[in-house]
Every structure is written in structure tokens, then in C-alpha cells.
Amino acid sequence: DIQMTQSPSTLSASVGDRVTMTCRASQNIITWLAWYQQKPGKAPKLLIYKASSLESGVPSRFSGSGSGTEFTLTISSLQPDDFATYYCQQYNGYLYTFGQGTKLEIK
Amino acid sequence: QVQLVESGGGVVQPGESLRLSCVASGFTLRRNGMHWVRQAPGKGLEWVAFIRYDGSNEYYADSVKGRFTISRDISKNTLYLQMNSLRIEDTAVYYCAKDRGGIAAAGHFDSWGQGTLVTVSS
């Protein structure tokens, strides 16, 4: 199985900051990677698919990059609504796996 | 618009069975693959199962293979998850999720239900 490792586990930042979080795959997944945002008690929300494609309706301050085994999610200017947990997910084949999450906290 | 509503969760003992349902509206299961994803209390997300748009193939996480079965009823536009031989470690919120790819399985999820809690406890 492909293992996904996210870093950091927790990220403290302020409104207006630019933040980047990382997701590493245990083997080459080309660009078969998605990013989700989850708030407490809510279902996850798709932000990015195919590593860098922005899902419809998602603000342009979110961007994704990377290929192979290393990927990043960047938020260009943090807004109050962005404080949440972020998960990456690989979909190379039919066994899908998530990273353990990065919790974005208010500094 | 797309809506997914799960039901069927509850408290069961180890070894018992439970069937979850997910009623879809705003789109047809006939043209969309569907997934179940779960989240143990305070933990991350775990993909559980996928059924292709035409029901021709099903895929399962190793942790549930042989115990869980994903299925759907097109006439009711409803997705199911039959869970047998439940274990304490199956305790989680279970979400149904729509595959973004339609008939071409994309493997990522663009719409989610609100989730239903399954608790396995003796």
C-alpha cells in the first residue's frame, strides 16, 4: 500500500500569512493527489485534485503543486475561515490512502 | 444540487452486523462511482470501499475486506454498506462520498454526506 505522510502535524499561523504544508508519498503517484479541508464536526471538502487543479468554487488563495512523491498545499493569505485540518489523499490505483492531516491553528 | 444523506449508524456489540444507507439526490448513481470513507473519533480519514458507476467492480480496504460489502439500488438512488463481524476498531463516523469522475473513476471525492456514527462496544 502507498503510505502518505504529511508535515507538519500542526501549523500555527496568523491571518494574512502565507502557509505551506507538505505531503509525501511512499512511491511515485505521478500527480494523482487531492487535498481536502475539514472543520470540526463537518465532512471534508475537496480543494485540489490532480495535484494542482482547483476545485470549482474554491478560493484562488489555495494552490497545490508537486509530482512524483512530494506535494505541497499553499494558502497565499490566510483568512479566518481557513483554520481547519487539511488532508492529502492519493488515488494511484484502486486502493486510496490519506495522510494523517495537518491542523492549521491560529497563532 | 448534490446531496448525500447517510443513515443506519448505531451502537452494536463486537461480531454483530449493521447496514448503512446513503440516499443520493441531485445526480444519479447510474452514472457515478461511489465511496465510503470513515473517521475514527479524533483520528484521520480512512477510505473503506468503492463501487464503480455500473456496479461492475467493488474495491475494499484491507482492513474491511471479507467483512464489508458495498452495493447500491439504482431504483432508489441509494448506496449501502453492509458491515458484518464488526470489531471495536470499526468504531467511526462513516461518510458516503461521490467520486468526482462520473463514469470514469477519478478516485477523489467531490461531495460528501454528513456522516453516520457507528459504535462497536461490548
PDB file of C-alpha atoms in Angstrom:
ATOM      1  CA  ASP A   1       0.000   0.000   0.000  1.00  0.00           C
ATOM      2  CA  ILE A   2       1.045   3.581  -0.630  1.00  0.00           C
ATOM      3  CA  GLN A   3       1.696   5.497   2.582  1.00  0.00           C
ATOM      4  CA  MET A   4       1.100   9.235   2.774  1.00  0.00           C
ATOM      5  CA  THR A   5       2.985  11.385   5.288  1.00  0.00           C
ATOM      6  CA  GLN A   6       2.009  14.979   5.993  1.00  0.00           C
ATOM      7  CA  SER A   7       4.137  17.614   7.704  1.00  0.00           C
ATOM      8  CA  PRO A   8       3.940  19.413   9.939  1.00  0.00           C
ATOM      9  CA  SER A   9       1.257  17.790  12.080  1.00  0.00           C
ATOM     10  CA  THR A  10       0.329  21.197  13.463  1.00  0.00           C
ATOM     11  CA  LEU A  11       0.947  24.600  11.935  1.00  0.00           C
ATOM     12  CA  SER A  12       0.404  27.874  13.800  1.00  0.00           C
ATOM     13  CA  ALA A  13      -0.132  30.977  11.709  1.00  0.00           C
ATOM     14  CA  SER A  14      -1.867  34.354  11.664  1.00  0.00           C
ATOM     15  CA  VAL A  15      -4.482  35.877   9.402  1.00  0.00           C
ATOM     16  CA  GLY A  16      -2.755  37.206   6.309  1.00  0.00           C
ATOM     17  CA  ASP A  17       0.173  34.776   6.494  1.00  0.00           C
ATOM     18  CA  ARG A  18       1.301  32.639   3.579  1.00  0.00           C
ATOM     19  CA  VAL A  19       1.461  28.994   4.667  1.00  0.00           C
ATOM     20  CA  THR A  20       2.704  25.832   3.044  1.00  0.00           C
ATOM     21  CA  MET A  21       2.223  22.241   4.112  1.00  0.00           C
ATOM     22  CA  THR A  22       3.763  19.108   2.652  1.00  0.00           C
ATOM     23  CA  CYS A  23       2.587  15.634   1.715  1.00  0.00           C
ATOM     24  CA  ARG A  24       4.972  12.824   0.789  1.00  0.00           C
ATOM     25  CA  ALA A  25       4.051   9.540  -0.857  1.00  0.00           C
ATOM     26  CA  SER A  26       5.929   6.282  -0.244  1.00  0.00           C
ATOM     27  CA  GLN A  27       6.081   5.691  -4.005  1.00  0.00           C
ATOM     28  CA  ASN A  28       5.567   7.599  -7.234  1.00  0.00           C
ATOM     29  CA  ILE A  29       1.930   8.674  -7.619  1.00  0.00           C
ATOM     30  CA  ILE A  30       2.610  10.978 -10.583  1.00  0.00           C
ATOM     31  CA  THR A  31       0.045  13.730  -9.895  1.00  0.00           C
ATOM     32  CA  TRP A  32      -2.776  11.570  -8.537  1.00  0.00           C
ATOM     33  CA  LEU A  33      -3.177  13.630  -5.391  1.00  0.00           C
ATOM     34  CA  ALA A  34      -6.057  15.530  -3.817  1.00  0.00           C
ATOM     35  CA  TRP A  35      -6.266  17.936  -0.878  1.00  0.00           C
ATOM     36  CA  TYR A  36      -9.251  18.313   1.472  1.00  0.00           C
ATOM     37  CA  GLN A  37     -10.185  20.751   4.209  1.00  0.00           C
ATOM     38  CA  GLN A  38     -12.101  19.531   7.251  1.00  0.00           C
ATOM     39  CA  LYS A  39     -13.588  21.569  10.059  1.00  0.00           C
ATOM     40  CA  PRO A  40     -14.639  20.015  13.405  1.00  0.00           C
ATOM     41  CA  GLY A  41     -17.856  18.034  13.144  1.00  0.00           C
ATOM     42  CA  LYS A  42     -18.102  18.537   9.391  1.00  0.00           C
ATOM     43  CA  ALA A  43     -17.436  16.438   6.328  1.00  0.00           C
ATOM     44  CA  PRO A  44     -14.243  17.070   4.366  1.00  0.00           C
ATOM     45  CA  LYS A  45     -14.326  19.442   1.405  1.00  0.00           C
ATOM     46  CA  LEU A  46     -12.354  18.887  -1.800  1.00  0.00           C
ATOM     47  CA  LEU A  47      -9.944  21.766  -2.518  1.00  0.00           C
ATOM     48  CA  ILE A  48      -7.419  20.494  -5.065  1.00  0.00           C
ATOM     49  CA  TYR A  49      -7.278  17.446  -7.361  1.00  0.00           C
ATOM     50  CA  LYS A  50      -4.624  16.132  -9.725  1.00  0.00           C
ATOM     51  CA  ALA A  51      -2.074  17.852  -7.500  1.00  0.00           C
ATOM     52  CA  SER A  52      -2.717  21.379  -8.773  1.00  0.00           C
ATOM     53  CA  SER A  53      -6.257  21.681 -10.192  1.00  0.00           C
ATOM     54  CA  LEU A  54      -8.514  23.931  -8.141  1.00  0.00           C
ATOM     55  CA  GLU A  55     -11.974  22.531  -7.465  1.00  0.00           C
ATOM     56  CA  SER A  56     -14.824  24.759  -8.614  1.00  0.00           C
ATOM     57  CA  GLY A  57     -15.831  27.328  -6.017  1.00  0.00           C
ATOM     58  CA  VAL A  58     -12.594  27.083  -4.008  1.00  0.00           C
ATOM     59  CA  PRO A  59     -10.887  30.457  -3.462  1.00  0.00           C
ATOM     60  CA  SER A  60      -7.823  31.119  -5.586  1.00  0.00           C
ATOM     61  CA  ARG A  61      -5.660  31.687  -2.491  1.00  0.00           C
ATOM     62  CA  PHE A  62      -5.417  27.883  -2.333  1.00  0.00           C
ATOM     63  CA  SER A  63      -2.891  26.265  -4.645  1.00  0.00           C
ATOM     64  CA  GLY A  64      -1.263  22.874  -4.974  1.00  0.00           C
ATOM     65  CA  SER A  65       1.954  21.737  -6.573  1.00  0.00           C
ATOM     66  CA  GLY A  66       4.247  18.763  -6.890  1.00  0.00           C
ATOM     67  CA  SER A  67       4.590  15.453  -8.660  1.00  0.00           C
ATOM     68  CA  GLY A  68       6.041  12.040  -8.027  1.00  0.00           C
ATOM     69  CA  THR A  69       6.381  11.712  -4.270  1.00  0.00           C
ATOM     70  CA  GLU A  70       6.403  15.272  -2.910  1.00  0.00           C
ATOM     71  CA  PHE A  71       3.483  17.683  -2.912  1.00  0.00           C
ATOM     72  CA  THR A  72       2.593  20.975  -1.287  1.00  0.00           C
ATOM     73  CA  LEU A  73      -0.565  22.903  -0.460  1.00  0.00           C
ATOM     74  CA  THR A  74      -0.141  26.652  -0.168  1.00  0.00           C
ATOM     75  CA  ILE A  75      -2.567  29.233   1.154  1.00  0.00           C
ATOM     76  CA  SER A  76      -1.382  32.608  -0.071  1.00  0.00           C
ATOM     77  CA  SER A  77      -3.075  34.834   2.518  1.00  0.00           C
ATOM     78  CA  LEU A  78      -4.768  33.105   5.427  1.00  0.00           C
ATOM     79  CA  GLN A  79      -8.361  34.027   6.142  1.00  0.00           C
ATOM     80  CA  PRO A  80     -10.209  33.311   9.414  1.00  0.00           C
ATOM     81  CA  ASP A  81     -12.266  30.618   7.656  1.00  0.00           C
ATOM     82  CA  ASP A  82      -9.114  28.670   6.702  1.00  0.00           C
ATOM     83  CA  PHE A  83      -8.269  27.424  10.183  1.00  0.00           C
ATOM     84  CA  ALA A  84      -9.024  23.716   9.873  1.00  0.00           C
ATOM     85  CA  THR A  85      -7.373  20.357   9.328  1.00  0.00           C
ATOM     86  CA  TYR A  86      -6.036  19.552   5.861  1.00  0.00           C
ATOM     87  CA  TYR A  87      -5.652  16.057   4.422  1.00  0.00           C
ATOM     88  CA  CYS A  88      -3.892  14.850   1.321  1.00  0.00           C
ATOM     89  CA  GLN A  89      -5.112  11.709  -0.475  1.00  0.00           C
ATOM     90  CA  GLN A  90      -3.525   9.612  -3.181  1.00  0.00           C
ATOM     91  CA  TYR A  91      -5.551   7.896  -5.869  1.00  0.00           C
ATOM     92  CA  ASN A  92      -2.996   5.929  -7.856  1.00  0.00           C
ATOM     93  CA  GLY A  93      -4.894   2.701  -8.477  1.00  0.00           C
ATOM     94  CA  TYR A  94      -7.903   1.452  -6.549  1.00  0.00           C
ATOM     95  CA  LEU A  95      -6.547   1.498  -3.003  1.00  0.00           C
ATOM     96  CA  TYR A  96      -6.834   5.049  -1.789  1.00  0.00           C
ATOM     97  CA  THR A  97      -4.980   6.417   1.213  1.00  0.00           C
ATOM     98  CA  PHE A  98      -4.992   9.657   3.171  1.00  0.00           C
ATOM     99  CA  GLY A  99      -2.271  11.416   5.049  1.00  0.00           C
ATOM    100  CA  GLN A 100      -2.688  11.831   8.793  1.00  0.00           C
ATOM    101  CA  GLY A 101      -3.571  15.520   8.458  1.00  0.00           C
ATOM    102  CA  THR A 102      -2.101  18.936   9.192  1.00  0.00           C
ATOM    103  CA  LYS A 103      -4.002  21.018  11.724  1.00  0.00           C
ATOM    104  CA  LEU A 104      -3.793  24.725  10.944  1.00  0.00           C
ATOM    105  CA  GLU A 105      -4.173  26.760  14.137  1.00  0.00           C
ATOM    106  CA  ILE A 106      -4.425  30.422  14.910  1.00  0.00           C
ATOM    107  CA  LYS A 107      -1.184  31.798  16.350  1.00  0.00           C
TER     108      LYS A 107
ATOM    109  CA  GLN B   1     -27.835  20.396  -6.030  1.00  0.00           C
ATOM    110  CA  VAL B   2     -25.963  17.263  -4.988  1.00  0.00           C
ATOM    111  CA  GLN B   3     -26.969  15.925  -1.594  1.00  0.00           C
ATOM    112  CA  LEU B   4     -25.967  12.756   0.251  1.00  0.00           C
ATOM    113  CA  VAL B   5     -27.747  11.656   3.413  1.00  0.00           C
ATOM    114  CA  GLU B   6     -26.450   8.699   5.427  1.00  0.00           C
ATOM    115  CA  SER B   7     -28.367   6.693   7.984  1.00  0.00           C
ATOM    116  CA  GLY B   8     -28.191   3.381   9.803  1.00  0.00           C
ATOM    117  CA  GLY B   9     -25.476   4.050  12.340  1.00  0.00           C
ATOM    118  CA  GLY B  10     -25.810   2.996  15.949  1.00  0.00           C
ATOM    119  CA  VAL B  11     -24.318   1.026  18.816  1.00  0.00           C
ATOM    120  CA  VAL B  12     -23.605  -2.670  18.291  1.00  0.00           C
ATOM    121  CA  GLN B  13     -21.568  -5.354  20.011  1.00  0.00           C
ATOM    122  CA  PRO B  14     -18.441  -6.946  18.526  1.00  0.00           C
ATOM    123  CA  GLY B  15     -19.329  -9.614  15.974  1.00  0.00           C
ATOM    124  CA  GLU B  16     -22.693  -8.079  15.104  1.00  0.00           C
ATOM    125  CA  SER B  17     -23.806  -6.608  11.781  1.00  0.00           C
ATOM    126  CA  LEU B  18     -25.108  -3.252  10.596  1.00  0.00           C
ATOM    127  CA  ARG B  19     -26.193  -1.823   7.244  1.00  0.00           C
ATOM    128  CA  LEU B  20     -25.600   1.808   6.386  1.00  0.00           C
ATOM    129  CA  SER B  21     -27.587   3.642   3.727  1.00  0.00           C
ATOM    130  CA  CYS B  22     -26.800   6.772   1.747  1.00  0.00           C
ATOM    131  CA  VAL B  23     -29.602   8.402  -0.231  1.00  0.00           C
ATOM    132  CA  ALA B  24     -28.331  10.479  -3.134  1.00  0.00           C
ATOM    133  CA  SER B  25     -30.145  13.375  -4.781  1.00  0.00           C
ATOM    134  CA  GLY B  26     -29.207  15.852  -7.474  1.00  0.00           C
ATOM    135  CA  PHE B  27     -27.414  13.213  -9.527  1.00  0.00           C
ATOM    136  CA  THR B  28     -27.823   9.554 -10.457  1.00  0.00           C
ATOM    137  CA  LEU B  29     -25.797   6.640  -9.119  1.00  0.00           C
ATOM    138  CA  ARG B  30     -26.214   5.119 -12.577  1.00  0.00           C
ATOM    139  CA  ARG B  31     -23.509   7.477 -13.849  1.00  0.00           C
ATOM    140  CA  ASN B  32     -21.320   7.903 -10.804  1.00  0.00           C
ATOM    141  CA  GLY B  33     -18.987   5.733  -8.783  1.00  0.00           C
ATOM    142  CA  MET B  34     -19.396   5.992  -5.012  1.00  0.00           C
ATOM    143  CA  HIS B  35     -17.215   5.522  -1.964  1.00  0.00           C
ATOM    144  CA  TRP B  36     -17.428   5.003   1.771  1.00  0.00           C
ATOM    145  CA  VAL B  37     -14.844   6.768   3.928  1.00  0.00           C
ATOM    146  CA  ARG B  38     -14.637   6.550   7.709  1.00  0.00           C
ATOM    147  CA  GLN B  39     -13.097   8.538  10.529  1.00  0.00           C
ATOM    148  CA  ALA B  40     -12.483   7.099  13.977  1.00  0.00           C
ATOM    149  CA  PRO B  41     -13.080   9.523  16.853  1.00  0.00           C
ATOM    150  CA  GLY B  42     -10.294  12.105  16.934  1.00  0.00           C
ATOM    151  CA  LYS B  43      -8.440  10.393  14.085  1.00  0.00           C
ATOM    152  CA  GLY B  44      -7.830  10.902  10.389  1.00  0.00           C
ATOM    153  CA  LEU B  45      -9.717   9.747   7.322  1.00  0.00           C
ATOM    154  CA  GLU B  46      -9.659   6.157   6.061  1.00  0.00           C
ATOM    155  CA  TRP B  47     -11.048   5.102   2.688  1.00  0.00           C
ATOM    156  CA  VAL B  48     -13.235   1.986   3.079  1.00  0.00           C
ATOM    157  CA  ALA B  49     -14.801   0.927  -0.211  1.00  0.00           C
ATOM    158  CA  PHE B  50     -15.630   1.958  -3.799  1.00  0.00           C
ATOM    159  CA  ILE B  51     -18.222   0.758  -6.283  1.00  0.00           C
ATOM    160  CA  ARG B  52     -17.931   1.624  -9.961  1.00  0.00           C
ATOM    161  CA  TYR B  53     -20.736   3.572 -11.704  1.00  0.00           C
ATOM    162  CA  ASP B  54     -22.108   0.422 -13.327  1.00  0.00           C
ATOM    163  CA  GLY B  55     -21.687  -1.801 -10.284  1.00  0.00           C
ATOM    164  CA  SER B  56     -19.254  -3.993 -12.228  1.00  0.00           C
ATOM    165  CA  ASN B  57     -16.468  -3.844  -9.661  1.00  0.00           C
ATOM    166  CA  GLU B  58     -16.032  -3.199  -5.976  1.00  0.00           C
ATOM    167  CA  TYR B  59     -12.839  -2.383  -4.121  1.00  0.00           C
ATOM    168  CA  TYR B  60     -12.113  -2.547  -0.405  1.00  0.00           C
ATOM    169  CA  ALA B  61      -9.503  -1.501   2.095  1.00  0.00           C
ATOM    170  CA  ASP B  62      -7.603  -4.460   3.515  1.00  0.00           C
ATOM    171  CA  SER B  63      -8.986  -3.637   6.969  1.00  0.00           C
ATOM    172  CA  VAL B  64     -12.568  -4.445   5.888  1.00  0.00           C
ATOM    173  CA  LYS B  65     -12.134  -6.904   3.022  1.00  0.00           C
ATOM    174  CA  GLY B  66     -14.247 -10.014   3.527  1.00  0.00           C
ATOM    175  CA  ARG B  67     -16.400  -8.347   6.192  1.00  0.00           C
ATOM    176  CA  PHE B  68     -17.933  -5.310   4.453  1.00  0.00           C
ATOM    177  CA  THR B  69     -19.897  -5.184   1.201  1.00  0.00           C
ATOM    178  CA  ILE B  70     -20.693  -2.068  -0.811  1.00  0.00           C
ATOM    179  CA  SER B  71     -23.771  -2.099  -3.041  1.00  0.00           C
ATOM    180  CA  ARG B  72     -26.386   0.169  -4.498  1.00  0.00           C
ATOM    181  CA  ASP B  73     -30.036   0.249  -5.551  1.00  0.00           C
ATOM    182  CA  ILE B  74     -30.376   2.349  -8.692  1.00  0.00           C
ATOM    183  CA  SER B  75     -34.157   2.491  -8.418  1.00  0.00           C
ATOM    184  CA  LYS B  76     -33.811   4.143  -5.012  1.00  0.00           C
ATOM    185  CA  ASN B  77     -30.636   6.072  -5.891  1.00  0.00           C
ATOM    186  CA  THR B  78     -29.226   4.681  -2.675  1.00  0.00           C
ATOM    187  CA  LEU B  79     -25.788   3.378  -1.709  1.00  0.00           C
ATOM    188  CA  TYR B  80     -25.303   0.778   1.014  1.00  0.00           C
ATOM    189  CA  LEU B  81     -22.557  -0.600   3.204  1.00  0.00           C
ATOM    190  CA  GLN B  82     -23.244  -3.974   4.771  1.00  0.00           C
ATOM    191  CA  MET B  83     -20.904  -4.419   7.720  1.00  0.00           C
ATOM    192  CA  ASN B  84     -20.537  -7.882   9.229  1.00  0.00           C
ATOM    193  CA  SER B  85     -18.322  -9.248  12.003  1.00  0.00           C
ATOM    194  CA  LEU B  86     -17.879  -5.763  13.399  1.00  0.00           C
ATOM    195  CA  ARG B  87     -14.854  -5.037  15.557  1.00  0.00           C
ATOM    196  CA  ILE B  88     -14.173  -2.379  18.151  1.00  0.00           C
ATOM    197  CA  GLU B  89     -11.728  -0.753  15.714  1.00  0.00           C
ATOM    198  CA  ASP B  90     -14.572  -0.235  13.207  1.00  0.00           C
ATOM    199  CA  THR B  91     -15.969   2.476  15.502  1.00  0.00           C
ATOM    200  CA  ALA B  92     -16.082   5.624  13.383  1.00  0.00           C
ATOM    201  CA  VAL B  93     -18.171   8.174  11.578  1.00  0.00           C
ATOM    202  CA  TYR B  94     -18.927   6.712   8.152  1.00  0.00           C
ATOM    203  CA  TYR B  95     -19.275   9.075   5.208  1.00  0.00           C
ATOM    204  CA  CYS B  96     -20.540   8.283   1.754  1.00  0.00           C
ATOM    205  CA  ALA B  97     -18.801  10.283  -0.944  1.00  0.00           C
ATOM    206  CA  LYS B  98     -19.329  10.824  -4.649  1.00  0.00           C
ATOM    207  CA  ASP B  99     -16.446  10.081  -6.996  1.00  0.00           C
ATOM    208  CA  ARG B 100     -15.609  13.192  -8.969  1.00  0.00           C
ATOM    209  CA  GLY B 101     -15.026  11.300 -12.195  1.00  0.00           C
ATOM    210  CA  GLY B 102     -18.530  10.158 -13.002  1.00  0.00           C
ATOM    211  CA  ILE B 103     -18.305   7.015 -15.141  1.00  0.00           C
ATOM    212  CA  ALA B 104     -14.525   7.374 -15.308  1.00  0.00           C
ATOM    213  CA  ALA B 105     -13.428   6.611 -11.760  1.00  0.00           C
ATOM    214  CA  ALA B 106     -11.375   9.564 -10.562  1.00  0.00           C
ATOM    215  CA  GLY B 107     -10.575   8.268  -7.097  1.00  0.00           C
ATOM    216  CA  HIS B 108     -11.261  11.513  -5.295  1.00  0.00           C
ATOM    217  CA  PHE B 109     -14.414  12.802  -3.720  1.00  0.00           C
ATOM    218  CA  ASP B 110     -16.281  15.981  -4.619  1.00  0.00           C
ATOM    219  CA  SER B 111     -19.409  15.604  -2.472  1.00  0.00           C
ATOM    220  CA  TRP B 112     -19.804  14.094   0.970  1.00  0.00           C
ATOM    221  CA  GLY B 113     -22.676  13.243   3.267  1.00  0.00           C
ATOM    222  CA  GLN B 114     -22.864  14.462   6.846  1.00  0.00           C
ATOM    223  CA  GLY B 115     -21.783  11.087   8.201  1.00  0.00           C
ATOM    224  CA  THR B 116     -23.331   8.473  10.460  1.00  0.00           C
ATOM    225  CA  LEU B 117     -21.693   7.221  13.669  1.00  0.00           C
ATOM    226  CA  VAL B 118     -21.092   3.520  14.209  1.00  0.00           C
ATOM    227  CA  THR B 119     -20.026   2.486  17.687  1.00  0.00           C
ATOM    228  CA  VAL B 120     -18.860  -1.070  18.333  1.00  0.00           C
ATOM    229  CA  SER B 121     -18.651  -1.748  22.036  1.00  0.00           C
ATOM    230  CA  SER B 122     -19.176  -4.605  24.454  1.00  0.00           C
TER     231      SER B 122
END
